[in-house]
PDB file of C-alpha atoms and ligand atoms in Angstrom:
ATOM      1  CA  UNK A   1       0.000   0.000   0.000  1.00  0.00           C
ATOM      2  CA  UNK A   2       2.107   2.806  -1.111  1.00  0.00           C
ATOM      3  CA  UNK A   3      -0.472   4.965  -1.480  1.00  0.00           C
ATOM      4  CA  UNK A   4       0.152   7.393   1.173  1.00  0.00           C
ATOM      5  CA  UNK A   5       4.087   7.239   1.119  1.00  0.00           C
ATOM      6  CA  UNK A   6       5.983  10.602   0.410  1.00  0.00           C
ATOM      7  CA  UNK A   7       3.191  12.462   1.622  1.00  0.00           C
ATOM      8  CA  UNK A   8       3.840  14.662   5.431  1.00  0.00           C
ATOM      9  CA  UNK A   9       1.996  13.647   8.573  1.00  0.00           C
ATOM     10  CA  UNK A  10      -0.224  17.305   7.912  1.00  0.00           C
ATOM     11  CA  UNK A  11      -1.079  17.021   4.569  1.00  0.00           C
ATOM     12  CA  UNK A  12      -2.248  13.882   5.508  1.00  0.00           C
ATOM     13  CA  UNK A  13      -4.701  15.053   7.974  1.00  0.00           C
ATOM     14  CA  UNK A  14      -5.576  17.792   6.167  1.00  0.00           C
ATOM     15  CA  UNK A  15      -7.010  15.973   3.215  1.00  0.00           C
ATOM     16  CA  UNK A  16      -8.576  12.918   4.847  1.00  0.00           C
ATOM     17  CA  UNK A  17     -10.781  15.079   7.861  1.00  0.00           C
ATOM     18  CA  UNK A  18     -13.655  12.713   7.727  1.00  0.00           C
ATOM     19  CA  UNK A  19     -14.529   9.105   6.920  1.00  0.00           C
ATOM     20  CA  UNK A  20     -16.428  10.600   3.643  1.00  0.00           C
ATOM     21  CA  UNK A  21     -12.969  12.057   2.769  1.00  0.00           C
ATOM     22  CA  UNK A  22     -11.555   8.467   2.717  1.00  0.00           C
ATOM     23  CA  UNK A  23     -14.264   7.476   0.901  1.00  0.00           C
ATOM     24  CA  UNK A  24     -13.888  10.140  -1.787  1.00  0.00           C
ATOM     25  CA  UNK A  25     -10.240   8.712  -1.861  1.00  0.00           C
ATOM     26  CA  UNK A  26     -11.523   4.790  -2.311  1.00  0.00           C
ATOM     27  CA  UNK A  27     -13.701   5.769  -5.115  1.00  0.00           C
ATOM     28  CA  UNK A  28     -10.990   7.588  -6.975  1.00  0.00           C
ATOM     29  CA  UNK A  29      -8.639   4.965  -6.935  1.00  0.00           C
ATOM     30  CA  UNK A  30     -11.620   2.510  -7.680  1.00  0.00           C
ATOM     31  CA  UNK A  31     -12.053   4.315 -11.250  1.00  0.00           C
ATOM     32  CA  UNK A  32      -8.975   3.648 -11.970  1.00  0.00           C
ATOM     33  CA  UNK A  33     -10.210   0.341 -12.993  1.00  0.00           C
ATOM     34  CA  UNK A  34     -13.090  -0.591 -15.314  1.00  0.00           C
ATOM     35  CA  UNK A  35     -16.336  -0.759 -13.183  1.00  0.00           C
ATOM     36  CA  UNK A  36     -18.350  -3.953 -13.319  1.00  0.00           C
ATOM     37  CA  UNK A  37     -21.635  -5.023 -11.360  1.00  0.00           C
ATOM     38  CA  UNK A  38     -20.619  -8.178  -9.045  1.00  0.00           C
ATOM     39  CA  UNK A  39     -24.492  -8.838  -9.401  1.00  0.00           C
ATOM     40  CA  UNK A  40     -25.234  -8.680 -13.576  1.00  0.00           C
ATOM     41  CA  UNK A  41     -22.020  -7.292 -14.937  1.00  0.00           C
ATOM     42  CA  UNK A  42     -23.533  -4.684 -16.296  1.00  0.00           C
ATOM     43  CA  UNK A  43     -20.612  -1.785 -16.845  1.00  0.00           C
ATOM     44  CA  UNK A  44     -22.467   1.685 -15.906  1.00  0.00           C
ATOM     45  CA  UNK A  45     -23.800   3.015 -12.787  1.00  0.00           C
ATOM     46  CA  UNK A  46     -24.162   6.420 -10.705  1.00  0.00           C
ATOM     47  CA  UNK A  47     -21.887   7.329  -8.080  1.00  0.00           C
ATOM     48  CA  UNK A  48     -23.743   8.341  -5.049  1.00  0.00           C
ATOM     49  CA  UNK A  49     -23.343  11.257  -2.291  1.00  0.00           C
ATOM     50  CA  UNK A  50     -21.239   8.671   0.198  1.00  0.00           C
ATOM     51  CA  UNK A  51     -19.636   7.441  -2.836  1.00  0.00           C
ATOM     52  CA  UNK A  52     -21.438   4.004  -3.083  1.00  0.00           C
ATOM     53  CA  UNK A  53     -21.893   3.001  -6.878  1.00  0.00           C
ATOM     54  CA  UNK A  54     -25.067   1.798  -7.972  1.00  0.00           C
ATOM     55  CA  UNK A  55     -25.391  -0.273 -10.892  1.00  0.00           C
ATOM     56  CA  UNK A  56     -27.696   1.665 -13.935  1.00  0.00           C
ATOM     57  CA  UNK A  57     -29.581  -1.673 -14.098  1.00  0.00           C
ATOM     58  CA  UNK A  58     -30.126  -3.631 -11.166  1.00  0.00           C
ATOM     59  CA  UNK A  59     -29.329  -0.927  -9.118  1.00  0.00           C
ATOM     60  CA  UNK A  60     -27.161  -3.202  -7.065  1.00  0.00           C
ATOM     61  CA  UNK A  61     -24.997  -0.695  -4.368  1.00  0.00           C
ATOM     62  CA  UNK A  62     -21.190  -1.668  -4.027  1.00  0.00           C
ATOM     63  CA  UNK A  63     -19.779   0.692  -1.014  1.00  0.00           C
ATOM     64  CA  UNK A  64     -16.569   2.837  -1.102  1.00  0.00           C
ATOM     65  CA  UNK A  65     -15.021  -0.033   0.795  1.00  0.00           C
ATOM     66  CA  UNK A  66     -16.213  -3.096  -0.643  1.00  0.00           C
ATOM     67  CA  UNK A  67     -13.489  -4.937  -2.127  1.00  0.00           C
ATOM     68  CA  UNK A  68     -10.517  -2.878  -0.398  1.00  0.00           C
ATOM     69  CA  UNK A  69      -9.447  -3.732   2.862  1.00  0.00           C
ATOM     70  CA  UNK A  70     -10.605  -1.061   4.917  1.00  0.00           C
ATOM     71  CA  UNK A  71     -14.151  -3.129   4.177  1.00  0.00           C
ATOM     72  CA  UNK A  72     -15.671  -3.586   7.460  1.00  0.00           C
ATOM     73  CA  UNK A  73     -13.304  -1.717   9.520  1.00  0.00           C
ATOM     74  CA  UNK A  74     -14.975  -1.197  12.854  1.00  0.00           C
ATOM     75  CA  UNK A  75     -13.218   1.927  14.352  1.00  0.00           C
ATOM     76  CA  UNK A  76     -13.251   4.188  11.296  1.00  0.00           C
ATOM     77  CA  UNK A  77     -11.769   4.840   8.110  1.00  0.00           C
ATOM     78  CA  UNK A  78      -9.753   7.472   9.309  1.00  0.00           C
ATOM     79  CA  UNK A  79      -8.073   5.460  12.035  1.00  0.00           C
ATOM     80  CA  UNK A  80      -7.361   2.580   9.534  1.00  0.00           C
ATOM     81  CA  UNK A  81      -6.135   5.423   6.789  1.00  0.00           C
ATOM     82  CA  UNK A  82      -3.827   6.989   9.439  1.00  0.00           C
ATOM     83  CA  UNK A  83      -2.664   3.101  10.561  1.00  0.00           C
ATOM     84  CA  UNK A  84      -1.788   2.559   6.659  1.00  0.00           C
ATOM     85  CA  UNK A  85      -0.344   5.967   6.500  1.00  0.00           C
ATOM     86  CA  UNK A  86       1.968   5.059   9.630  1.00  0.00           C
ATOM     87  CA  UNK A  87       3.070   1.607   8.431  1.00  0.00           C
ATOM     88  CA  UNK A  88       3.937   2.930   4.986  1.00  0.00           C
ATOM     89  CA  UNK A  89       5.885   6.369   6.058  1.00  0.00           C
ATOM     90  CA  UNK A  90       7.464   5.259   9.580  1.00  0.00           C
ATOM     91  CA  UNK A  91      10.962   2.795   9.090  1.00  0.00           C
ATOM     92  CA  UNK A  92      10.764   1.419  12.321  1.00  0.00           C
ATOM     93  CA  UNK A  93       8.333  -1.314  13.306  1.00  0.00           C
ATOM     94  CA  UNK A  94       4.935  -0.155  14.711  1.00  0.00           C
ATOM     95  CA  UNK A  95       3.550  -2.309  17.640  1.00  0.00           C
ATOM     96  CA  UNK A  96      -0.419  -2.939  17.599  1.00  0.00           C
ATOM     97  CA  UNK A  97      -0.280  -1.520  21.444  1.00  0.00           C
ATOM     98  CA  UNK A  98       1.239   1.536  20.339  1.00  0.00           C
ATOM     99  CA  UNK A  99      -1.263   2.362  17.669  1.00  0.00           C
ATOM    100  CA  UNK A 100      -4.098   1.146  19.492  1.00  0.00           C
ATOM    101  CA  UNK A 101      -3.000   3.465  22.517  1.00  0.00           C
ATOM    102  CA  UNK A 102      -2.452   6.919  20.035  1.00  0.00           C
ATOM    103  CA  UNK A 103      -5.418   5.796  17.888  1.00  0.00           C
ATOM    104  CA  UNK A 104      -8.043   4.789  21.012  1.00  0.00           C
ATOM    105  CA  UNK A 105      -8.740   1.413  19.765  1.00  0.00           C
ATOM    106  CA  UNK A 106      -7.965  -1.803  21.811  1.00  0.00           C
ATOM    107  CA  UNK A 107      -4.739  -3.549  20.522  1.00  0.00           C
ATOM    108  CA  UNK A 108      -6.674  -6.470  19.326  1.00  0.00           C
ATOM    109  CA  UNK A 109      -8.166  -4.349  16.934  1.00  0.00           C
ATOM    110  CA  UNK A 110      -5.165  -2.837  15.596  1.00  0.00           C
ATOM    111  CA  UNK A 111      -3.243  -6.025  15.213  1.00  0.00           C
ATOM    112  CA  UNK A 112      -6.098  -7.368  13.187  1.00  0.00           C
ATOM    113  CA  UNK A 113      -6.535  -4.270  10.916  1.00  0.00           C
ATOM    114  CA  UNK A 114      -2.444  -4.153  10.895  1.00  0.00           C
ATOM    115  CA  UNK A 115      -1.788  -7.798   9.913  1.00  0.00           C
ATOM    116  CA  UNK A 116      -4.725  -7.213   6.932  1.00  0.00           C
ATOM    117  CA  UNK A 117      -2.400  -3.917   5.723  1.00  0.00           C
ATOM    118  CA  UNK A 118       0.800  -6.375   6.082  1.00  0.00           C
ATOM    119  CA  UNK A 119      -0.560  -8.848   3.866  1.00  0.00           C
ATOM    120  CA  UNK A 120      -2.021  -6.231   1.183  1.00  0.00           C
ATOM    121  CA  UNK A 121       1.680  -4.763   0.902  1.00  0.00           C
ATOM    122  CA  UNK A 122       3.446  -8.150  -0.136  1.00  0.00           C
TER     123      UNK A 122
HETATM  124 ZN1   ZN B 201     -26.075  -4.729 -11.760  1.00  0.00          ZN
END
């Protein structure tokens, strides 16, 4: 996930300032790549105002998320953004304590969300 590297700590924070901001960011790098409906394949659909997509003809809705792995994240998607954003910019190892103490979200959480980021990188 190299998405966030080169980037400082406060332009960071100043572009992702809400979970919609992160999900503004998802959907960008999701139209990077051809859209397709996972229910009829159908290859068209409307981006809505918490950038969902919704299929033009079965009106199926695919969130932000879906198919990333911030999908299902519990404590945010600016907590998981700024976990990705640590792992990819710090050189030293990050504990799940550590980031579950500066982030307020109990360790088990953070090693979870931390070991999905580890195995997205490789
Ligand atoms: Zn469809």
């Amino acid at each position: 996930m190299n998405i966030f590297k080169g980037q400082n700590l406060l332009e960071f924070t100043g572009r992702f300032k809400t979970d919609l901001d992160c999900k503004e960011y998802l959907s960008e790098l999701k139209d990077i790549s051809d859209y397709k409906c996972t229910k009829c394949s159908h290859t068209a659909y409307q981006r809505k105002a918490d950038f969902s997509r919704q299929c033009n003809i079965c009106n199926h809705r695919e969130s932000a998320t879906a198919g990333t792995l911030f999908h299902k994240v519990k404590f945010g998607l600016r907590k998981a953004f700024l976990i990705c954003f640590e792992m990819s910019t710090t050189t030293k190892s990050l504990s799940a304590s550590y980031m579950g103490v500066r982030l307020g979200i109990t360790e088990k959480s953070a090693r979870y969300f931390m070991h999905k980021v580890r195995e997205a990188m490789q």
